[in-house]
Amino acid sequence: MSDLTRLTATEIAGLVATGETSAVEVTRAHLDRIAAVDDRVHAFLHVDTDGALAAARAVDERRAAGEELGPLAGVPVAVKDVLTTKGVPTTVGSKILEGWRPPYDATIVQRLREAGTVMLGKTNMDEFAMGSSTEYSAYGPTRNPWDTDRIPGGSGGGSAAALAAYEAPLSIGSDTGGSIRQPGAVTGTVGAKPTYGGTSRYGLVAFSSSLDTPGPCARTVLDAALLHQVIGGHDPRDSTSIPAPVPDVVAAAKLGATGDLTGVKLGIVSEFTGEGAEPGVLAAFRESVDTLAKLGAEIVEVSCPHFRYALPAYYLIAPSECSSNLARFDGVRFGLRVGDDGNRSLEEVMSLTREAGFGAEVKRRIMIGTYALSSGYYDAYYGQAQKVRTLITRDFTAAFERVDALISPTTPFVAFPLGARTSDPYQMYLADLFTIPTNLYGGPGISVPCGLSDGLPVGLQVMAPTMADDRMYRVAAALESVVGTFTPPAL
Ligand code: GLN
């Protein structure tokens, strides 16, 4: 393996800026690594070799011309296949968009290009970002580089596995209920879900619009912060984008790296008692709590009584929004069209297309959502879930009057074997037990590696108040300064 693939984004950017290495060399090293290992990992759905080399060449030319380069110029990045990329296939892990080449870039993709990063390709995901294992991808599962018989988390398993397999130093994910943080936790990488509205949803194929949040994935907290800074900030093309600057997450990550948490008050959620969580996960979490205390943090217990209703509320709200959002995939406007032989009605073609184009989990969500929104049941299901959402937000608000941030394990369990949870949807949904409350509230959350359980990575989650993303980076970087980063056994 070329050494260049082992470097952090920060290191790569430094080498490219001084000319010690070229963006083209860095890009070739990562493309070679993908060619060498991705048949075993399957992190990528599409590798854009020509586009990546062209972008890298452009960075090298700008440097040669003496132009000022941005902090991530020349750094390769892998993008979850949920974001539109102009002229580059975008499938959302679904057959219904097979072959679609979007006519425009998502705002995040555009910002990545403007920053001089090099997009390597599009990463695998559960279809329409619904799932926790990447097994619901219509293009086959991604495998965890720590153990290729195990899942890499989901829905953004491809983005996390690409990092752990050293195929990319940075990647983009999207988090509706945990799809950045949970894959980060089970692959020993860092995944941050920004404050809702802190990163643009323009060009993000919608699953649940009031929850969807794109964000950064990396192998170190500082790299994640640098990527967050590049992609974040107001976008007039997204109606729920927050018109405020990105909190200074890079400075916060650097402050945290000094390993001093004096004056920081952290809350452990009493309702996350560990019920349903694996003993190895709880042990790693407890050890990390001790570490954080040694770094000067004050640790207290905080009650968030409504968190126990978060999972059921999420599984009404998210499917409801999805049933509406996915109505646009009708065989007319994009991608797949089935049965259009000139003899069938429009309705028949739509029905055949959706029958063939959507997988079982997506159909399940559409049906649940349609039911929850139907006139006789709206108040009992969707309306009730929205009330729970308000109560959860109040729990967070009350907690943040007492503490600066909340901490928990990111997931109840480490990476499970492929196939272990596909036959029972509820078992799959449980993967996001600890991450979903943050989505319902809209605040930021980060997963940072905190230890191993039976040789598999465990993540610690830091949850902060809305628009206080910097706080979670500080705490995560402080923990990282002690426990370090995690490298899987060689692939
Ligand atoms: N696992 C959750 C779900 O299936 C979360 C998905 C996500 O964050 N995109 O809905």
Coordinates of C-alpha atoms and ligand atoms in Angstrom, one line a residue:
M1 CA 0.0 0.0 0.0
S2 CA 1.2 3.5 -0.8
D3 CA 1.9 5.5 2.3
L4 CA -0.2 8.4 1.0
T5 CA -3.4 6.6 1.8
R6 CA -2.4 6.3 5.5
L7 CA -2.2 10.1 5.9
T8 CA -4.9 12.3 7.4
A9 CA -6.5 15.0 5.3
T10 CA -4.7 17.6 7.3
E11 CA -1.3 16.0 6.4
I12 CA -2.2 15.5 2.7
A13 CA -3.3 19.2 2.4
G14 CA 0.0 20.2 4.0
L15 CA 2.1 18.2 1.6
V16 CA 0.1 19.4 -1.4
A17 CA 0.3 23.0 -0.3
T18 CA 4.1 22.9 0.0
G19 CA 4.5 20.9 -3.2
E20 CA 6.1 17.9 -1.5
T21 CA 3.6 15.8 -3.2
S22 CA 1.1 16.5 -5.9
A23 CA -2.7 16.2 -5.8
V24 CA -2.4 13.8 -8.8
E25 CA 0.0 11.5 -6.9
V26 CA -2.3 11.5 -3.9
T27 CA -5.3 10.8 -6.1
R28 CA -3.6 8.0 -7.9
A29 CA -2.6 6.4 -4.6
H30 CA -6.2 6.3 -3.5
L31 CA -7.5 5.1 -6.8
D32 CA -4.9 2.3 -6.7
R33 CA -6.0 1.4 -3.1
I34 CA -9.7 1.3 -4.2
A35 CA -8.7 -1.0 -7.1
A36 CA -6.8 -3.2 -4.7
V37 CA -9.4 -3.6 -1.9
D38 CA -12.8 -2.5 -3.0
D39 CA -13.8 -5.9 -4.5
R40 CA -13.7 -7.1 -0.8
V41 CA -15.2 -4.0 0.8
H42 CA -17.6 -2.6 -1.8
A43 CA -17.6 0.9 -0.4
F44 CA -18.1 2.4 -3.8
L45 CA -21.0 2.3 -6.2
H46 CA -19.1 4.4 -8.8
V47 CA -15.5 5.5 -9.0
D48 CA -15.0 8.6 -11.1
T49 CA -11.4 8.0 -12.1
D50 CA -11.3 10.6 -14.9
G51 CA -13.1 13.3 -12.9
A52 CA -10.9 12.8 -9.9
L53 CA -7.6 13.0 -11.9
A54 CA -8.9 16.1 -13.7
A55 CA -9.8 17.8 -10.4
A56 CA -6.4 16.8 -9.0
R57 CA -4.6 18.2 -12.1
A58 CA -6.5 21.5 -11.7
V59 CA -5.3 21.8 -8.1
D60 CA -1.7 21.2 -9.1
E61 CA -1.9 23.8 -11.9
R62 CA -3.3 26.3 -9.4
R63 CA -0.5 25.7 -7.1
A64 CA 2.1 26.0 -9.9
A65 CA 0.5 29.3 -10.8
G66 CA 1.0 30.5 -7.2
E67 CA -2.6 30.6 -6.4
E68 CA -3.7 30.4 -2.7
L69 CA -5.1 26.9 -2.0
G70 CA -7.9 26.2 0.5
P71 CA -7.3 24.1 3.7
L72 CA -8.4 20.8 2.0
A73 CA -7.1 21.4 -1.6
G74 CA -5.9 18.2 -3.2
V75 CA -7.5 16.0 -0.6
P76 CA -9.6 13.1 -1.9
V77 CA -13.2 12.7 -0.7
A78 CA -15.8 10.1 -1.2
V79 CA -19.4 11.2 -1.4
K80 CA -22.5 9.2 -0.3
D81 CA -24.6 8.4 -3.3
V82 CA -27.5 10.4 -1.8
L83 CA -26.0 13.7 -3.1
T84 CA -26.5 14.8 -6.7
T85 CA -23.3 15.0 -8.8
K86 CA -23.5 16.7 -12.2
G87 CA -23.0 14.1 -14.9
V88 CA -21.9 11.4 -12.4
P89 CA -24.4 8.6 -11.6
T90 CA -26.5 9.1 -8.5
T91 CA -28.6 6.1 -7.5
V92 CA -29.3 6.5 -3.7
G93 CA -28.7 2.8 -3.5
S94 CA -31.9 2.2 -5.5
K95 CA -32.8 0.5 -8.8
I96 CA -35.3 3.2 -9.4
L97 CA -32.6 5.7 -10.1
E98 CA -30.2 3.3 -11.9
G99 CA -28.5 5.1 -14.8
W100 CA -29.6 8.6 -13.7
R101 CA -27.0 11.3 -14.2
P102 CA -28.1 14.5 -12.4
P103 CA -27.9 17.7 -14.3
Y104 CA -26.6 19.6 -11.3
D105 CA -24.4 19.4 -8.2
A106 CA -25.7 19.4 -4.7
T107 CA -24.5 22.5 -2.8
I108 CA -22.2 20.4 -0.7
V109 CA -20.6 18.9 -3.8
Q110 CA -20.2 22.3 -5.3
R111 CA -18.5 23.6 -2.2
L112 CA -16.2 20.5 -2.2
R113 CA -15.2 21.3 -5.8
E114 CA -14.7 25.0 -5.0
A115 CA -12.5 24.0 -2.1
G116 CA -10.2 22.0 -4.4
T117 CA -11.0 18.6 -2.9
V118 CA -10.9 15.7 -5.3
M119 CA -14.1 13.6 -5.5
L120 CA -13.2 10.0 -5.9
G121 CA -16.7 8.6 -6.4
K122 CA -20.0 7.8 -4.9
T123 CA -20.4 5.5 -1.9
N124 CA -22.8 2.6 -1.2
M125 CA -25.8 3.1 1.1
D126 CA -29.0 1.5 2.2
E127 CA -31.6 2.3 -0.4
F128 CA -32.9 5.9 0.1
A129 CA -30.8 6.0 3.4
M130 CA -33.3 3.6 5.1
G131 CA -31.3 1.1 7.2
S132 CA -28.5 0.6 9.6
S133 CA -26.3 -2.0 7.8
T134 CA -26.0 -1.1 4.1
E135 CA -27.6 -4.5 3.4
Y136 CA -30.6 -2.7 1.9
S137 CA -28.6 -1.3 -0.9
A138 CA -30.0 -2.6 -4.2
Y139 CA -26.4 -3.1 -5.4
G140 CA -25.2 -5.5 -2.7
P141 CA -23.8 -4.8 0.8
T142 CA -20.7 -3.0 1.9
R143 CA -18.4 -5.0 4.2
N144 CA -16.7 -3.8 7.4
P145 CA -13.0 -3.5 6.9
W146 CA -12.5 -4.7 10.5
D147 CA -14.2 -8.0 9.6
T148 CA -15.6 -8.5 6.1
D149 CA -18.2 -10.9 7.4
R150 CA -19.7 -8.0 9.4
I151 CA -21.8 -4.9 8.5
P152 CA -20.2 -1.4 8.2
G153 CA -23.3 0.2 9.7
G154 CA -25.8 2.2 7.7
S155 CA -27.2 3.8 5.9
G156 CA -23.8 5.4 5.1
G157 CA -21.8 2.2 5.4
G158 CA -19.9 2.9 2.2
S159 CA -18.7 6.3 3.4
A160 CA -17.5 4.9 6.7
A161 CA -15.9 1.7 5.2
A162 CA -14.0 3.8 2.6
L163 CA -12.3 5.6 5.5
A164 CA -11.5 2.5 7.5
A165 CA -10.2 0.7 4.4
Y166 CA -7.9 3.7 3.6
E167 CA -9.7 4.2 0.3
A168 CA -10.4 7.9 1.2
P169 CA -9.3 10.2 4.0
L170 CA -12.6 12.0 4.0
S171 CA -16.2 11.3 3.1
I172 CA -19.6 12.8 3.2
G173 CA -22.6 11.1 4.8
S174 CA -26.2 12.0 5.7
D175 CA -27.8 11.5 9.0
T176 CA -31.6 11.3 9.4
G177 CA -31.6 9.0 12.4
G178 CA -28.0 8.0 12.9
S179 CA -26.6 7.2 9.4
I180 CA -23.4 9.2 9.9
R181 CA -22.7 8.4 13.5
Q182 CA -23.6 4.7 13.7
P183 CA -21.4 3.7 10.7
G184 CA -18.7 5.8 12.2
A185 CA -19.0 3.9 15.5
V186 CA -18.9 0.4 14.1
T187 CA -15.9 1.1 11.7
G188 CA -13.7 3.0 14.2
T189 CA -14.0 6.3 12.4
V190 CA -15.4 9.8 13.2
G191 CA -18.8 10.8 12.0
A192 CA -20.5 14.2 12.7
K193 CA -24.1 15.1 12.3
P194 CA -24.2 18.9 12.2
T195 CA -27.1 21.0 13.6
Y196 CA -30.1 20.5 11.3
G197 CA -30.0 23.4 8.8
G198 CA -26.2 23.9 9.3
T199 CA -25.4 22.0 6.1
S200 CA -27.4 22.4 2.9
R201 CA -30.0 19.8 1.8
Y202 CA -30.0 21.2 -1.8
G203 CA -29.2 18.3 -4.0
L204 CA -29.6 15.8 -1.2
V205 CA -32.2 13.2 -2.4
A206 CA -34.9 13.6 0.3
F207 CA -35.8 10.9 2.7
S208 CA -37.3 12.7 5.7
S209 CA -36.9 16.5 5.1
S210 CA -37.3 17.7 8.6
L211 CA -34.5 15.3 9.8
D212 CA -32.1 14.9 6.9
T213 CA -28.7 16.4 7.7
P214 CA -25.6 15.9 5.5
G215 CA -22.3 15.9 7.3
P216 CA -18.6 15.0 7.5
C217 CA -16.9 11.7 8.1
A218 CA -13.2 11.3 8.6
R219 CA -10.6 9.3 10.5
T220 CA -9.7 12.1 12.9
V221 CA -11.8 14.8 14.7
L222 CA -9.8 17.6 13.2
D223 CA -10.3 16.3 9.7
A224 CA -14.0 16.1 10.3
A225 CA -14.0 19.6 11.6
L226 CA -12.1 20.9 8.5
L227 CA -14.6 19.2 6.2
H228 CA -17.5 20.5 8.3
Q229 CA -16.2 24.0 7.8
V230 CA -15.9 23.6 4.1
I231 CA -19.4 22.1 3.5
G232 CA -21.3 24.0 6.1
G233 CA -23.0 27.4 6.2
H234 CA -26.0 29.1 4.8
D235 CA -27.5 28.2 1.5
P236 CA -30.3 30.3 0.0
R237 CA -31.3 27.3 -2.1
D238 CA -32.4 25.3 1.0
S239 CA -35.4 26.8 2.8
T240 CA -34.5 25.4 6.2
S241 CA -30.8 26.4 6.0
I242 CA -29.7 28.5 9.0
P243 CA -28.6 32.0 8.0
A244 CA -25.6 32.1 10.3
P245 CA -21.9 31.3 10.0
V246 CA -20.7 27.8 10.9
P247 CA -19.6 27.6 14.6
D248 CA -15.8 27.5 14.7
V249 CA -15.5 23.8 14.8
V250 CA -11.8 23.7 13.7
A251 CA -10.7 25.9 16.5
A252 CA -12.8 23.8 18.9
A253 CA -11.2 20.6 17.6
K254 CA -7.7 22.1 18.1
L255 CA -8.7 23.3 21.6
G256 CA -10.0 19.8 22.5
A257 CA -6.7 18.2 21.2
T258 CA -4.9 19.9 24.1
G259 CA -6.6 17.4 26.3
D260 CA -8.0 19.9 28.8
L261 CA -11.7 19.8 29.6
T262 CA -11.6 21.9 32.7
G263 CA -14.8 23.8 33.2
V264 CA -16.8 21.5 30.8
K265 CA -19.9 19.9 32.2
L266 CA -21.0 16.7 30.6
G267 CA -24.3 14.8 31.2
I268 CA -24.9 11.1 31.0
V269 CA -28.6 10.4 30.1
S270 CA -30.0 8.4 32.9
E271 CA -32.6 6.8 30.6
F272 CA -29.8 5.3 28.5
T273 CA -29.3 2.7 31.2
G274 CA -27.7 0.3 28.9
E275 CA -30.7 -1.9 28.6
G276 CA -30.3 -3.7 25.3
A277 CA -26.7 -2.6 25.0
E278 CA -23.8 -5.1 24.8
P279 CA -21.6 -5.3 27.9
G280 CA -18.4 -4.6 25.9
V281 CA -20.0 -1.4 24.6
L282 CA -20.9 -0.3 28.1
A283 CA -17.5 -1.1 29.4
A284 CA -15.7 0.9 26.7
F285 CA -18.2 3.8 27.4
R286 CA -17.5 3.7 31.1
E287 CA -13.8 3.8 30.6
S288 CA -14.2 6.8 28.3
V289 CA -16.3 8.6 30.9
D290 CA -13.4 8.1 33.4
T291 CA -11.0 9.4 30.8
L292 CA -13.1 12.5 30.2
A293 CA -13.3 13.1 33.9
K294 CA -9.5 12.8 34.2
L295 CA -9.2 15.5 31.5
G296 CA -11.1 17.8 33.8
A297 CA -14.7 17.4 32.7
E298 CA -17.4 17.4 35.4
I299 CA -19.8 14.5 34.8
V300 CA -23.3 14.4 36.1
E301 CA -26.4 12.4 35.4
V302 CA -29.3 14.0 33.6
S303 CA -32.8 12.7 33.1
C304 CA -34.4 12.9 29.7
P305 CA -37.6 11.1 30.4
H306 CA -39.1 11.2 26.9
F307 CA -36.0 9.7 25.1
R308 CA -37.6 6.3 25.4
Y309 CA -40.3 7.3 23.0
A310 CA -37.9 8.6 20.4
L311 CA -37.6 5.4 18.4
P312 CA -41.3 4.9 17.9
A313 CA -41.9 8.6 17.2
Y314 CA -39.1 8.5 14.6
Y315 CA -40.5 5.5 12.9
L316 CA -43.8 7.4 12.3
I317 CA -42.3 10.8 11.4
A318 CA -39.6 9.5 9.1
P319 CA -41.8 7.1 7.1
S320 CA -44.6 9.8 6.9
E321 CA -42.2 12.3 5.3
C322 CA -40.7 9.5 3.1
S323 CA -44.1 8.5 1.8
S324 CA -44.6 12.0 0.5
N325 CA -41.1 12.6 -0.7
L326 CA -40.8 9.3 -2.6
A327 CA -44.0 10.0 -4.6
R328 CA -41.8 11.8 -7.1
F329 CA -40.3 8.5 -8.3
D330 CA -43.1 7.7 -10.7
G331 CA -41.3 6.4 -13.8
V332 CA -41.9 9.6 -15.6
R333 CA -39.3 12.1 -14.3
F334 CA -36.2 10.1 -13.5
G335 CA -34.5 6.8 -13.9
L336 CA -36.3 3.6 -14.3
R337 CA -39.5 3.1 -16.3
V338 CA -41.2 -0.3 -16.5
G339 CA -44.0 -1.5 -18.8
D340 CA -44.3 1.5 -21.0
D341 CA -45.3 -0.5 -24.1
G342 CA -47.8 1.9 -25.5
N343 CA -50.8 -0.2 -24.3
R344 CA -50.7 0.5 -20.6
S345 CA -52.2 3.5 -18.7
L346 CA -50.0 6.0 -16.9
E347 CA -51.1 4.5 -13.6
E348 CA -50.1 1.0 -14.6
V349 CA -46.7 2.1 -15.7
M350 CA -46.2 4.0 -12.4
S351 CA -47.3 1.0 -10.4
L352 CA -45.1 -1.4 -12.3
T353 CA -42.1 1.0 -12.1
R354 CA -42.5 1.4 -8.3
E355 CA -43.0 -2.3 -7.8
A356 CA -39.8 -3.1 -9.6
G357 CA -37.8 -0.1 -8.6
F358 CA -38.2 0.0 -4.8
G359 CA -36.9 -2.6 -2.4
A360 CA -38.8 -4.2 0.5
E361 CA -37.7 -1.8 3.2
V362 CA -38.5 1.3 1.2
K363 CA -42.0 -0.1 0.4
R364 CA -42.5 -0.9 4.1
R365 CA -41.7 2.7 5.0
I366 CA -44.0 4.1 2.3
M367 CA -46.8 2.0 3.5
I368 CA -46.3 2.8 7.2
G369 CA -46.1 6.5 6.3
T370 CA -49.1 6.5 4.1
Y371 CA -51.1 4.8 6.9
A372 CA -49.8 7.2 9.6
L373 CA -50.9 10.2 7.5
S374 CA -54.3 8.8 6.4
S375 CA -57.3 10.8 7.5
G376 CA -58.6 8.4 10.1
Y377 CA -55.2 7.8 11.7
Y378 CA -53.3 11.1 11.4
D379 CA -54.0 12.3 14.9
A380 CA -53.3 8.9 16.5
Y381 CA -50.0 8.3 14.8
Y382 CA -48.4 11.3 13.0
G383 CA -49.9 13.9 15.3
Q384 CA -49.0 12.0 18.4
A385 CA -45.4 11.5 17.2
Q386 CA -45.0 15.2 16.6
K387 CA -46.1 15.8 20.2
V388 CA -43.4 13.4 21.3
R389 CA -40.9 15.3 19.2
T390 CA -41.7 18.5 21.1
L391 CA -41.3 16.7 24.4
I392 CA -37.9 15.4 23.4
T393 CA -36.8 18.8 22.3
R394 CA -37.9 20.1 25.8
D395 CA -35.8 17.3 27.4
F396 CA -32.8 18.5 25.5
T397 CA -33.4 22.2 26.3
A398 CA -33.8 21.4 30.0
A399 CA -30.6 19.2 30.0
F400 CA -28.6 21.9 28.3
E401 CA -29.5 24.3 31.1
R402 CA -27.5 22.0 33.3
V403 CA -24.7 20.7 31.2
D404 CA -22.7 21.8 28.1
A405 CA -23.1 18.5 26.3
L406 CA -24.6 15.0 26.7
I407 CA -22.6 11.8 26.2
S408 CA -23.7 8.2 25.5
P409 CA -22.5 5.2 23.6
T410 CA -23.2 5.8 19.9
T411 CA -24.8 2.4 19.3
P412 CA -26.0 -0.4 21.6
F413 CA -23.9 -3.0 19.8
V414 CA -20.7 -3.4 17.7
A415 CA -20.8 -4.4 14.1
F416 CA -23.0 -7.5 13.7
P417 CA -22.6 -10.3 11.2
L418 CA -24.1 -9.7 7.7
G419 CA -27.6 -11.1 7.7
A420 CA -28.1 -11.1 11.5
R421 CA -30.8 -8.5 11.6
T422 CA -32.3 -8.4 8.1
S423 CA -35.2 -10.7 8.9
D424 CA -36.6 -8.6 11.7
P425 CA -37.0 -4.8 10.9
Y426 CA -37.3 -3.9 14.6
Q427 CA -33.9 -5.4 15.4
M428 CA -32.4 -3.3 12.6
Y429 CA -34.2 -0.2 13.9
L430 CA -32.6 -0.7 17.4
A431 CA -29.2 0.2 16.0
D432 CA -30.2 3.9 16.2
L433 CA -31.6 3.8 19.7
F434 CA -29.1 6.4 21.0
T435 CA -28.7 8.6 17.9
I436 CA -32.4 9.3 17.0
P437 CA -33.2 11.7 19.9
T438 CA -30.7 14.2 18.5
N439 CA -32.3 14.1 15.0
L440 CA -35.8 14.8 16.5
Y441 CA -34.4 17.7 18.4
G442 CA -32.2 19.1 15.5
G443 CA -29.0 19.4 17.5
P444 CA -25.5 18.2 16.5
G445 CA -24.0 14.9 17.4
I446 CA -20.7 13.3 16.8
S447 CA -19.4 9.7 17.2
V448 CA -15.7 9.3 18.1
P449 CA -13.9 6.0 18.5
C450 CA -13.6 5.2 22.2
G451 CA -12.4 1.6 22.5
L452 CA -12.7 -1.9 21.3
S453 CA -15.0 -4.7 22.3
D454 CA -13.9 -8.2 21.3
G455 CA -11.6 -6.5 18.7
L456 CA -14.4 -4.4 17.2
P457 CA -14.7 -0.6 17.5
V458 CA -17.0 1.2 19.9
G459 CA -18.1 4.8 19.5
L460 CA -18.9 7.5 22.0
Q461 CA -21.5 10.0 21.1
V462 CA -21.4 13.7 22.1
M463 CA -24.6 15.6 21.7
A464 CA -24.7 19.4 21.9
P465 CA -27.2 22.2 21.7
T466 CA -28.3 23.5 18.3
M467 CA -25.7 25.7 16.7
A468 CA -23.1 24.7 19.4
D469 CA -21.5 22.1 17.1
D470 CA -18.1 23.4 18.3
R471 CA -18.7 22.0 21.7
M472 CA -19.0 18.4 20.5
Y473 CA -15.8 18.7 18.5
R474 CA -13.9 19.9 21.6
V475 CA -15.1 17.0 23.7
A476 CA -14.5 14.5 20.9
A477 CA -11.0 15.8 20.2
A478 CA -10.1 15.7 23.9
L479 CA -11.1 12.0 24.1
E480 CA -9.2 11.3 20.8
S481 CA -6.1 12.9 22.3
V482 CA -6.0 10.1 24.9
V483 CA -7.5 7.0 23.1
G484 CA -6.0 7.8 19.7
T485 CA -7.3 6.7 16.3
F486 CA -8.1 3.1 15.3
T487 CA -6.7 1.0 12.6
P488 CA -8.3 -2.3 11.5
P489 CA -6.2 -5.4 11.0
A490 CA -4.8 -5.5 7.5
L491 CA -7.3 -6.2 4.7
Ligands
GLN1 N1 -31.4 3.6 10.5 C1 -32.3 4.8 10.4 C2 -33.4 4.5 9.4 O1 -33.3 3.4 8.8 C3 -31.5 6.0 10.1 C4 -31.3 6.2 8.7 C5 -30.6 7.5 8.4 O2 -30.0 8.2 9.3 N2 -30.6 7.9 7.1 O3 -34.2 5.3 9.2

